[in-house]
Short mmCIF file of C-alpha atoms and ligand atoms in Angstrom, two decimals:
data_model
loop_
_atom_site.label_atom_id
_atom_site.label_comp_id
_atom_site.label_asym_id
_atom_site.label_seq_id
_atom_site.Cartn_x
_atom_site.Cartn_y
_atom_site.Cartn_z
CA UNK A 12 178.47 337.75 97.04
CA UNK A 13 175.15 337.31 98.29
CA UNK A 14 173.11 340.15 100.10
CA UNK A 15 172.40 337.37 103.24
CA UNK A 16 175.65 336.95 103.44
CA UNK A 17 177.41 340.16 103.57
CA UNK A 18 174.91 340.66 105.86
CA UNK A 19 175.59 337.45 108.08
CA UNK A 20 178.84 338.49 108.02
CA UNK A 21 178.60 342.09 109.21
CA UNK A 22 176.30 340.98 112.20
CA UNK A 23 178.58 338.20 112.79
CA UNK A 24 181.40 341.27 113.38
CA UNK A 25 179.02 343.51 114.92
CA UNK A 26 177.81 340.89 117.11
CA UNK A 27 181.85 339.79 118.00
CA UNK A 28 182.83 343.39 118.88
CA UNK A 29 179.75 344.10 121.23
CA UNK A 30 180.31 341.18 123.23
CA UNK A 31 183.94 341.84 123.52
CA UNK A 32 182.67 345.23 124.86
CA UNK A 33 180.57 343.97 127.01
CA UNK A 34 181.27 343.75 130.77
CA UNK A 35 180.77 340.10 131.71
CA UNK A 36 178.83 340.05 134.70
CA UNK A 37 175.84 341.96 131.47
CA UNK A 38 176.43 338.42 129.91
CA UNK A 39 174.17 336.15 131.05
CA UNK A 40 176.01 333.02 132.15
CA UNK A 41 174.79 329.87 132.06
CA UNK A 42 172.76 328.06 129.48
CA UNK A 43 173.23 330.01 126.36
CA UNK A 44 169.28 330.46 126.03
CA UNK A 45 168.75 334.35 125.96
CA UNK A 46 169.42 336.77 123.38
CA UNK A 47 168.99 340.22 121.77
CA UNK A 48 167.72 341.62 118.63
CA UNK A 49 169.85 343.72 116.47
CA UNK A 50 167.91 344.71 113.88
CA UNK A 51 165.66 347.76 114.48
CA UNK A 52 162.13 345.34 113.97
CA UNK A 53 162.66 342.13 113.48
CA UNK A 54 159.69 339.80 111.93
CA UNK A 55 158.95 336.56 113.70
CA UNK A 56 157.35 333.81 111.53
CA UNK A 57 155.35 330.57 112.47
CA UNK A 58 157.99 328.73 110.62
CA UNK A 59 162.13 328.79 110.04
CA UNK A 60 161.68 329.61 106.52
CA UNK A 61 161.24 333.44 105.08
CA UNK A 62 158.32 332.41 103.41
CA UNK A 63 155.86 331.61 106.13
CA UNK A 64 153.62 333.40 107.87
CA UNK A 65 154.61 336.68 110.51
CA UNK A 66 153.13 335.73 113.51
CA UNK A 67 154.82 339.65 114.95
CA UNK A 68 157.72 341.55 115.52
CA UNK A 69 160.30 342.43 118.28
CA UNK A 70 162.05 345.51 118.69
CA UNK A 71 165.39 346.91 118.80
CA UNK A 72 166.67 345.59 122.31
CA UNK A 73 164.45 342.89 123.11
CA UNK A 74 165.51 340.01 125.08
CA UNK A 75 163.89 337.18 123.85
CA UNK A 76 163.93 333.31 125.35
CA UNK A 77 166.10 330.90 122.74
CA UNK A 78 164.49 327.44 122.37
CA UNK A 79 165.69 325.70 119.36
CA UNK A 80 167.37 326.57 116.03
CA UNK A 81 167.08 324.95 112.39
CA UNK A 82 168.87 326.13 109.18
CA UNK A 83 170.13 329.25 110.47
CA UNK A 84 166.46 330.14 111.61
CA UNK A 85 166.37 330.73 115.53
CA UNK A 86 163.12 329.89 117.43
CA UNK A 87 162.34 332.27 120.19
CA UNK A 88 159.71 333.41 122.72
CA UNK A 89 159.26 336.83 123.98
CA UNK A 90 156.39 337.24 126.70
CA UNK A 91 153.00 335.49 124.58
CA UNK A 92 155.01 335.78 121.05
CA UNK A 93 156.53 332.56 120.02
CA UNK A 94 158.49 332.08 116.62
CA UNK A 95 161.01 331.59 114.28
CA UNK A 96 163.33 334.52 113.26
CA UNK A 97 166.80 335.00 111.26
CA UNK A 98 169.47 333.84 113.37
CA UNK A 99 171.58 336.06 112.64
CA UNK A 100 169.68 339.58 113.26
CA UNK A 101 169.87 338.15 117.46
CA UNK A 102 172.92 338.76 119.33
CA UNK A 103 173.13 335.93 121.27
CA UNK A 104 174.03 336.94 124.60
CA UNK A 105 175.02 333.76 126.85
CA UNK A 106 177.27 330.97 126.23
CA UNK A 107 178.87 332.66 123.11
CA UNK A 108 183.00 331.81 123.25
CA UNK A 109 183.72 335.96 122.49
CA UNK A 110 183.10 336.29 126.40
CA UNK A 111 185.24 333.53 127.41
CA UNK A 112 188.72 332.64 126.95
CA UNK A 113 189.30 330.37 124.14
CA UNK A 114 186.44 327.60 123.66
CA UNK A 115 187.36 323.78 124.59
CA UNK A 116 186.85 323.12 121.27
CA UNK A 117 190.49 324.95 120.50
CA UNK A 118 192.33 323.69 123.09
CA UNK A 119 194.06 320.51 124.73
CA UNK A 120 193.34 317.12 122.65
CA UNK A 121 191.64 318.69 119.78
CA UNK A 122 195.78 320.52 118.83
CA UNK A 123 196.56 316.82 117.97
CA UNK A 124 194.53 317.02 115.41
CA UNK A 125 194.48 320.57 114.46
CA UNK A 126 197.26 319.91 111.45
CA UNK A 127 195.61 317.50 109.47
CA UNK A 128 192.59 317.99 108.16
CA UNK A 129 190.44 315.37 106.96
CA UNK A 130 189.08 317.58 103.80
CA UNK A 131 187.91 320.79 102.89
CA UNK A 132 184.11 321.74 102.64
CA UNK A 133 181.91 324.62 103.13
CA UNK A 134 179.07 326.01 104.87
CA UNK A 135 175.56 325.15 102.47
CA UNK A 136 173.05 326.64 105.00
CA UNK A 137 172.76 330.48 104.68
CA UNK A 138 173.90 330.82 107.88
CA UNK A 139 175.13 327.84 110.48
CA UNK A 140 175.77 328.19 114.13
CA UNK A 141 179.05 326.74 115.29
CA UNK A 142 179.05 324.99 118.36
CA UNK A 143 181.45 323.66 121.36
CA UNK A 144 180.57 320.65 120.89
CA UNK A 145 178.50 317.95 118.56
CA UNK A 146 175.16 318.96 119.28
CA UNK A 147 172.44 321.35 120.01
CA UNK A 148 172.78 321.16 123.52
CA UNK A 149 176.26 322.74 123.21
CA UNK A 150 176.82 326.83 123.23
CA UNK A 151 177.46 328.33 120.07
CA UNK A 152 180.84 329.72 119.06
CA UNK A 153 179.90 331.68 115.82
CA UNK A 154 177.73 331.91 113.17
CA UNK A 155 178.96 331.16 109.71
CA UNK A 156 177.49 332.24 106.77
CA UNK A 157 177.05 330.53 103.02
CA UNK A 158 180.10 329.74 101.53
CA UNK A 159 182.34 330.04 104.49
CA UNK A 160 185.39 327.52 103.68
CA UNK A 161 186.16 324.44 106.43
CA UNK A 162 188.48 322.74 107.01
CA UNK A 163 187.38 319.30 108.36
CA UNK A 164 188.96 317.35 111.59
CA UNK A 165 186.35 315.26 113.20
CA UNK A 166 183.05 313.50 112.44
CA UNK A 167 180.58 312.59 115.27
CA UNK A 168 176.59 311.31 115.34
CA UNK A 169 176.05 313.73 112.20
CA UNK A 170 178.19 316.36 113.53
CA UNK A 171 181.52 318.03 111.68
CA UNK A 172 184.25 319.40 113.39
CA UNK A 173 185.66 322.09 111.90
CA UNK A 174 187.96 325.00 111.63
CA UNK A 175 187.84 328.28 109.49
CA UNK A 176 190.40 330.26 107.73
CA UNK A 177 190.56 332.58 110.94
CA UNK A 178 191.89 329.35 112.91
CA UNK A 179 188.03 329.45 115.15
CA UNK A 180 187.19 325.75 115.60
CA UNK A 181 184.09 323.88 116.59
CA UNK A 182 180.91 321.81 116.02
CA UNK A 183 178.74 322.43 112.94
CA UNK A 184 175.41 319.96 112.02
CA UNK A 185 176.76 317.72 108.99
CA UNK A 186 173.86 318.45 107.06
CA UNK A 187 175.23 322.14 106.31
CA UNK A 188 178.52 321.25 104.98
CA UNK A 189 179.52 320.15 101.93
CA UNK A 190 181.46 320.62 98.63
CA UNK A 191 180.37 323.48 96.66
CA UNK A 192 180.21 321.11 93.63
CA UNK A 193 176.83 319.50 95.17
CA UNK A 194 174.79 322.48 94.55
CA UNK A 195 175.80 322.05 91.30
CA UNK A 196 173.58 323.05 87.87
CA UNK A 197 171.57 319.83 86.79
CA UNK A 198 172.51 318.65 83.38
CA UNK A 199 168.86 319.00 81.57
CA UNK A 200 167.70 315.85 80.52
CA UNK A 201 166.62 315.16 76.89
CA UNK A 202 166.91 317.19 73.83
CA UNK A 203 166.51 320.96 73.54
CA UNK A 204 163.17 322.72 74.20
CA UNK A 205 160.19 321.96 76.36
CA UNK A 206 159.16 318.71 74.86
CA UNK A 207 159.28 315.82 76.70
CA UNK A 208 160.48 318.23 80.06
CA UNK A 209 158.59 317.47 83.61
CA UNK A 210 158.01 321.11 85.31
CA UNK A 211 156.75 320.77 88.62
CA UNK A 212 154.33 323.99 89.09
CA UNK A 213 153.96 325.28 93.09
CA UNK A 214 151.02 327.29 93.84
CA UNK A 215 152.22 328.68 96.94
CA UNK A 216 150.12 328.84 100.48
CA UNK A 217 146.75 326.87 100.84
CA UNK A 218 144.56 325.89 102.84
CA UNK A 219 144.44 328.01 106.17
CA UNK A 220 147.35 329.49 104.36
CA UNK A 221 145.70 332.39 102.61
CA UNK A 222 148.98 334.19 101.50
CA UNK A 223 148.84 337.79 100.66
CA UNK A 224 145.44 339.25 101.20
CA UNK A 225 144.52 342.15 97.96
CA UNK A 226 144.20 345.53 99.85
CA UNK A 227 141.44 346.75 97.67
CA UNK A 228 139.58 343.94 96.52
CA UNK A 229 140.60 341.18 99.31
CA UNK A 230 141.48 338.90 96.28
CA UNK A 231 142.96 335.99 98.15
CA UNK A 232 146.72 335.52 97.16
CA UNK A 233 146.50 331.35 97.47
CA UNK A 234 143.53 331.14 95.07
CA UNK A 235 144.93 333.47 92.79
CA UNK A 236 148.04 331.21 92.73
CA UNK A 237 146.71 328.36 91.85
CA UNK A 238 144.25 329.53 88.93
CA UNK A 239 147.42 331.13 87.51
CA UNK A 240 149.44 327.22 88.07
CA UNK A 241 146.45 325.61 86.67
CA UNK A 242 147.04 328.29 83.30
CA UNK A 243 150.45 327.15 83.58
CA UNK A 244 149.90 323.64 83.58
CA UNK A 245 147.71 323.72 80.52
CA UNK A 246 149.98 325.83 78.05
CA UNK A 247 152.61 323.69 79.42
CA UNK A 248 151.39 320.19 77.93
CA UNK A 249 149.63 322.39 74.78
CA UNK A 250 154.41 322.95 74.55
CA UNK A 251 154.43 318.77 75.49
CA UNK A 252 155.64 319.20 78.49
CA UNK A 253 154.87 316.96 81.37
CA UNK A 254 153.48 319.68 84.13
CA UNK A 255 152.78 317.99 87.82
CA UNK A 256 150.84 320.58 90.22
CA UNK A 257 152.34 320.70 94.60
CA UNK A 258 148.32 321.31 94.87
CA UNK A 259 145.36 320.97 92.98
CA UNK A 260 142.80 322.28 95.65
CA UNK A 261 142.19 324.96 98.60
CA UNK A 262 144.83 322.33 100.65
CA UNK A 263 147.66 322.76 102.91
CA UNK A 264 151.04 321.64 101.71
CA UNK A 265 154.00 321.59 103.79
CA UNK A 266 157.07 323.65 102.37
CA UNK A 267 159.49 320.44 102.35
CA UNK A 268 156.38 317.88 100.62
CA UNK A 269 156.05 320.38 97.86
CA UNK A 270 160.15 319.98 97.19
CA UNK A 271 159.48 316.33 97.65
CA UNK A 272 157.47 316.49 94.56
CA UNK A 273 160.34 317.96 92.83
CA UNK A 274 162.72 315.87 93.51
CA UNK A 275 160.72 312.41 92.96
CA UNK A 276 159.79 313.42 89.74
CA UNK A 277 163.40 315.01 88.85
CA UNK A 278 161.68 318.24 87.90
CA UNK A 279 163.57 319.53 84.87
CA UNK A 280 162.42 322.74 86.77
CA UNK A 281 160.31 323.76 89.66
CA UNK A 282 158.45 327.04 89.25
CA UNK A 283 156.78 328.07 92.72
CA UNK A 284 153.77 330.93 91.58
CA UNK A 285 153.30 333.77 94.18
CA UNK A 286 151.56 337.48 94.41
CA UNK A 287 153.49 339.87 96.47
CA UNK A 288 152.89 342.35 99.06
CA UNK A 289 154.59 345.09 100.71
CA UNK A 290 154.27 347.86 103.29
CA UNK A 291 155.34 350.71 100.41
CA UNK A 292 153.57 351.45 97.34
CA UNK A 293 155.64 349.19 94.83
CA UNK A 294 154.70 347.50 92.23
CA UNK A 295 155.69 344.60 89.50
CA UNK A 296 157.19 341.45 89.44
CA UNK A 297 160.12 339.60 90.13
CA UNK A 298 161.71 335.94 90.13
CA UNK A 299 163.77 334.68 92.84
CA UNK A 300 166.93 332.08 92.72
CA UNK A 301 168.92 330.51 95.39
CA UNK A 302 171.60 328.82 94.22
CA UNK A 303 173.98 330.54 91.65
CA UNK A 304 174.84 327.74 90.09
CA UNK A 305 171.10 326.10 89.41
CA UNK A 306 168.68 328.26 89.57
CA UNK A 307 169.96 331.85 88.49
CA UNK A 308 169.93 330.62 84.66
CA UNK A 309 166.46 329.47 84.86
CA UNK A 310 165.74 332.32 86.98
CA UNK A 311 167.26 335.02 84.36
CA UNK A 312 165.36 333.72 81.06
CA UNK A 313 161.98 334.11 83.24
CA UNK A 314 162.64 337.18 84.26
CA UNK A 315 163.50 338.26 80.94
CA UNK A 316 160.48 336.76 79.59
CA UNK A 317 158.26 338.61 82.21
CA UNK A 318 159.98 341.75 81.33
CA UNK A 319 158.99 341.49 77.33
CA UNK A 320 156.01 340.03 77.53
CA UNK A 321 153.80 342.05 80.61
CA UNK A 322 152.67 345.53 80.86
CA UNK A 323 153.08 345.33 84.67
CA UNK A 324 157.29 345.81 85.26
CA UNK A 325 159.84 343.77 86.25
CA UNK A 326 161.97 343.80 88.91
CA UNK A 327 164.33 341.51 87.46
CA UNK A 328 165.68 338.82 89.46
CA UNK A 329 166.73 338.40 92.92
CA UNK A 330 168.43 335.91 95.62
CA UNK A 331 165.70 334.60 97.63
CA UNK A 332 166.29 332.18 100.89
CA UNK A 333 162.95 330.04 100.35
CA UNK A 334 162.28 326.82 101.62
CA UNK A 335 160.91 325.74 98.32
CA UNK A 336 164.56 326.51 96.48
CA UNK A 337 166.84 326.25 99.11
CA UNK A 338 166.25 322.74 99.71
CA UNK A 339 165.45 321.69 96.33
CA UNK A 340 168.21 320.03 94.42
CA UNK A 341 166.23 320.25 91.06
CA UNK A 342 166.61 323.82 88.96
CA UNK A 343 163.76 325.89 91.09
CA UNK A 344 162.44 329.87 90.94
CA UNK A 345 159.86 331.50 92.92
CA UNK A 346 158.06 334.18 90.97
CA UNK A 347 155.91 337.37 92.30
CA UNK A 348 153.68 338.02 89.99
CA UNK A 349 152.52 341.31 91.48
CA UNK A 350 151.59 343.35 94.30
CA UNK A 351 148.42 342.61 96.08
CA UNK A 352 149.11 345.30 98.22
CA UNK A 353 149.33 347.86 95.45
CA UNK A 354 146.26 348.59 94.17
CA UNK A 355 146.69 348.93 90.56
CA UNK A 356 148.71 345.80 90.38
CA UNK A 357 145.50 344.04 92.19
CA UNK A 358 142.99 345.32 89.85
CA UNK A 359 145.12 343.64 87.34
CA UNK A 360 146.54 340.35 87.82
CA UNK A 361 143.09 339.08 89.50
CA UNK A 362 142.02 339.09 85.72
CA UNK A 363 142.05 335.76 84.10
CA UNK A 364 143.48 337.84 81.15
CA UNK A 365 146.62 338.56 83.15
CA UNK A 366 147.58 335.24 84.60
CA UNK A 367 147.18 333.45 81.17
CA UNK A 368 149.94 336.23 79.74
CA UNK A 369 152.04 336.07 83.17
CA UNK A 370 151.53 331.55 82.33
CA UNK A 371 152.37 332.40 78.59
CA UNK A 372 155.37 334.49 79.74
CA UNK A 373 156.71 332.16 81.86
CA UNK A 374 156.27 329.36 79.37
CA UNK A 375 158.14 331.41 76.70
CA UNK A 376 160.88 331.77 79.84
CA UNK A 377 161.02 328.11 80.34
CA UNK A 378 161.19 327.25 76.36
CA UNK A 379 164.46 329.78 76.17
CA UNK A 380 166.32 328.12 79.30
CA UNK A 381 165.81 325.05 77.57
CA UNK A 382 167.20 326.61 74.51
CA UNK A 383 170.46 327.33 75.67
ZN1 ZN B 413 153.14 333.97 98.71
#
């Protein structure tokens, strides 16, 4: 099971139990729009998407303003600060069915219906608020995580009705459901090896997007990506592979154009290059999958690749919920290729002598995953 959603899933029973705790007139009635953060600091980004830029943070405690929500990301304001942050660290305080009696959604006409499903799906976001009723406008009921299996009752403008294996019923977005068999791996097209293979190459951030800035030597994480994609792209075709670049030049790419170019082409993979940073002294790289089923193979022979052919370490691999692989349907990673924020790692992978091995390495990580 995935770290997000054990995690969704705890705060979902955290969050359940407090409320019931909770005195009502403490619950704000009304219009569903406040809330509170749970976890201890909680980052707030300009986007809904863990890759985009922290704009601040909010404390244990904080009551923050609710104004819209988008693939499990909730947008908030708290006094000037204004941003996105991961629905389910907020214990949303008004409007949640825990503090009333059962939710309309349960009762009265919907029973009728409430024997025979219309099909089984389940949740595709990482984590999905459920609703009273089809639409935003209508108070949330829960929060479901990835994977959570639906039964469904009702369709309406886009909207599923559904109800979950603990007999809770309500509205979820129809985008967000599905089979598990549509994130399903992509057969890879062709023969065996990288000849004749498109790979789309990412270099992340751009523009007034500078990414990670190096703590010692201010090396500038988005230029640093895309020397290292432009290495890529060369020993790519030198293998005969096709390689198309997101961005060629200091530009601004939004998250969802650079999966468009993944998907138009059919990418036979989609490799988004990234330097790291963190508040502790670590150091090394690692390679990031979303879906279990597409990307951890690709994701694994990468890694594995890094790990031989580096001297910086690996980290391995990890579950990542980015924009860039979430929504991609083609076979995507993300790889950190090193800490900015670490010194040592800095001095090292601004080389030119490092990103052609770390390009070489992940070449050698593509050929194998094509090998298999
Ligand atoms: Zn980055």
């Amino acid at each position: 099971m995935k770290r997000s959603s054990i995690l969704a899933l705890l705060f979902l029973a955290l969050l359940l139990g407090a409320l019931a705790m909770l005195p009502a007139q403490q619950v704000q009635a009304g219009d569903g729009r406040s809330a509170k953060v749970l976890a201890t600091s909680l980052n707030v980004r300009s986007e809904p998407d863990g890759e985009s830029t922290i704009v601040g943070s909010l404390k244990q405690g904080t009551v923050v303003t609710v104004s819209d929500e988008a693939y499990g990301w909730v947008k908030v304001s708290s006094g000037r600060l204004k941003g996105w942050v991961a629905g389910y660290y907020l214990q949303i305080g008004a409007g949640s069915a825990a503090d009333k009696p059962k939710s309309s959604a349960s009762s009265g006409a919907s029973k009728s219906v409430a024997g025979k499903a219309l099909g089984q799906a389940s949740v595709t976001a990482d984590s999905l608020f459920m609703r009273e009723g089809p639409g935003t406008d209508h108070s949330i009921v829960s929060v479901l995580s990835l994977g959570t299996p639906l039964s469904i009752l009702d369709r309406k403008n886009g909207w599923v009705k559904v109800r979950t294996a603990d007999d809770q019923t309500g509205w979820v977005s129809g985008k967000y459901v599905g089979n598990p068999q549509d994130v399903s791996a992509v057969p890879k097209s062709g023969g065996k090896g990288l000849k004749g293979k498109t790979i789309v190459i990412d270099p992340g951030h751009g523009g007034n997007d500078h990414g990670v800035i190096g703590s010692k030597h201010e090396t500038s994480e988005k230029t640093i990506n895309l020397s290292t994609a432009r290495y890529l792209a060369e020993q790519l075709k030198q293998a005969g592979a096709q390689a198309i670049l997101t961005r060629t030049s200091d530009k601004k790419i939004e998250l969802q154009d650079r999966v468009n170019v993944s998907v138009k082409n059919r990418a036979d993979a989609f490799v988004s290059i990234h330097y790291n940073a963190s508040p502790k002294q670590v150091s090394g790289t690692l390679t990031f999958f979303y879906s279990e089923s597409k990307d951890l193979p690709l994701a694994r022979s990468i890694a594995s690749s890094l790990e031989r052919n580096l001297s910086l370490k690996s980290n391995g691999y990890s579950y990542g919920n980015y924009h860039v692989l979430r929504e991609n349907s083609r076979p995507s990673v993300l790889v950190e290729l090193g800490f900015l924020t670490n010194p040592k790692d800095e001095a090292l992978v601004r080389g030119a002598d490092y990103q052609r091995k770390a390009a070489a390495a992940i070449v050698e990580g593509l050929s194998d995953y094509f090998n298999e």
